[in-house]
Amino acid sequence: QVQLEESGGGLVQAGGSLNLSCVASGLGTFVSYYTGWFRQAPGKEREFVAKVYWRDGSTYYADSVKGRFTISGDITKNTVHLQMTSLKPEDTALYYCHTIHRGGGADYWGRGTLVNVSS
């Protein structure tokens, strides 16, 4: 059974920082997976934030977070992190960890961790 477990959310003032973590289990090695983060703000659709392709280390970011968020991880521990800096109130959302095989097929989601940025 695949499980993604997020942690690290919380309340922070605008301009502050938070680090999110996601530990994945149940798929053996994630080397051929894209693993990353989506978020969903109240009343809005879920949107892509960032992802990493473990095989070559490629990283991808939404334009709204480029230069402020950094995705990293440890494939040996099936763990991915999202370092968030210069946080803005519009970053407030439920952040979900997500993974999908590069070839497509089933994808997997965590339950989410709440990030609340106050102005």
PDB file of C-alpha atoms in Angstrom, residues 15-62:
ATOM      1  CA  GLY A  15       8.029  37.018   4.824  1.00  0.00           C
ATOM      2  CA  GLY A  16       8.731  33.979   6.960  1.00  0.00           C
ATOM      3  CA  SER A  17       9.793  30.454   6.086  1.00  0.00           C
ATOM      4  CA  LEU A  18       8.546  26.910   6.498  1.00  0.00           C
ATOM      5  CA  ASN A  19       9.893  23.512   5.535  1.00  0.00           C
ATOM      6  CA  LEU A  20       7.540  20.771   4.471  1.00  0.00           C
ATOM      7  CA  SER A  21       8.501  17.113   4.358  1.00  0.00           C
ATOM      8  CA  CYS A  22       6.939  14.078   2.731  1.00  0.00           C
ATOM      9  CA  VAL A  23       7.872  10.496   3.437  1.00  0.00           C
ATOM     10  CA  ALA A  24       6.772   7.937   0.869  1.00  0.00           C
ATOM     11  CA  SER A  25       6.399   4.217   1.390  1.00  0.00           C
ATOM     12  CA  GLY A  26       5.009   1.200  -0.375  1.00  0.00           C
ATOM     13  CA  LEU A  27       6.545   1.585  -3.837  1.00  0.00           C
ATOM     14  CA  GLY A  28      10.056   0.335  -3.268  1.00  0.00           C
ATOM     15  CA  THR A  29      12.293   2.794  -5.024  1.00  0.00           C
ATOM     16  CA  PHE A  30      10.971   6.100  -6.305  1.00  0.00           C
ATOM     17  CA  VAL A  31      13.824   6.645  -8.738  1.00  0.00           C
ATOM     18  CA  SER A  32      11.531   6.618 -11.793  1.00  0.00           C
ATOM     19  CA  TYR A  33       8.869   8.794 -10.208  1.00  0.00           C
ATOM     20  CA  TYR A  34       8.068  12.451 -10.242  1.00  0.00           C
ATOM     21  CA  THR A  35       7.490  13.407  -6.613  1.00  0.00           C
ATOM     22  CA  GLY A  36       6.441  16.804  -5.456  1.00  0.00           C
ATOM     23  CA  TRP A  37       3.816  19.158  -4.126  1.00  0.00           C
ATOM     24  CA  PHE A  38       0.456  20.580  -5.056  1.00  0.00           C
ATOM     25  CA  ARG A  39      -1.623  23.024  -3.050  1.00  0.00           C
ATOM     26  CA  GLN A  40      -5.242  23.988  -2.744  1.00  0.00           C
ATOM     27  CA  ALA A  41      -6.367  27.280  -1.313  1.00  0.00           C
ATOM     28  CA  PRO A  42      -9.904  27.781   0.020  1.00  0.00           C
ATOM     29  CA  GLY A  43     -12.348  28.130  -2.846  1.00  0.00           C
ATOM     30  CA  LYS A  44      -9.716  27.420  -5.487  1.00  0.00           C
ATOM     31  CA  GLU A  45      -8.652  24.447  -7.553  1.00  0.00           C
ATOM     32  CA  ARG A  46      -5.660  22.346  -6.646  1.00  0.00           C
ATOM     33  CA  GLU A  47      -2.529  23.633  -8.373  1.00  0.00           C
ATOM     34  CA  PHE A  48       0.969  22.383  -9.052  1.00  0.00           C
ATOM     35  CA  VAL A  49       3.773  23.812  -6.893  1.00  0.00           C
ATOM     36  CA  ALA A  50       6.994  21.870  -7.500  1.00  0.00           C
ATOM     37  CA  LYS A  51       8.315  18.423  -8.360  1.00  0.00           C
ATOM     38  CA  VAL A  52      11.531  16.497  -8.736  1.00  0.00           C
ATOM     39  CA  TYR A  53      12.398  13.636 -11.057  1.00  0.00           C
ATOM     40  CA  TRP A  54      14.663  11.471  -9.013  1.00  0.00           C
ATOM     41  CA  ARG A  55      16.489   9.708 -11.870  1.00  0.00           C
ATOM     42  CA  ASP A  56      18.271  12.819 -13.083  1.00  0.00           C
ATOM     43  CA  GLY A  57      17.485  15.310 -10.340  1.00  0.00           C
ATOM     44  CA  SER A  58      15.474  17.617 -12.577  1.00  0.00           C
ATOM     45  CA  THR A  59      13.282  20.056 -10.705  1.00  0.00           C
ATOM     46  CA  TYR A  60      10.210  21.950 -11.844  1.00  0.00           C
ATOM     47  CA  TYR A  61       8.407  24.892 -10.251  1.00  0.00           C
ATOM     48  CA  ALA A  62       5.255  26.876 -10.729  1.00  0.00           C
TER      49      ALA A  62
END
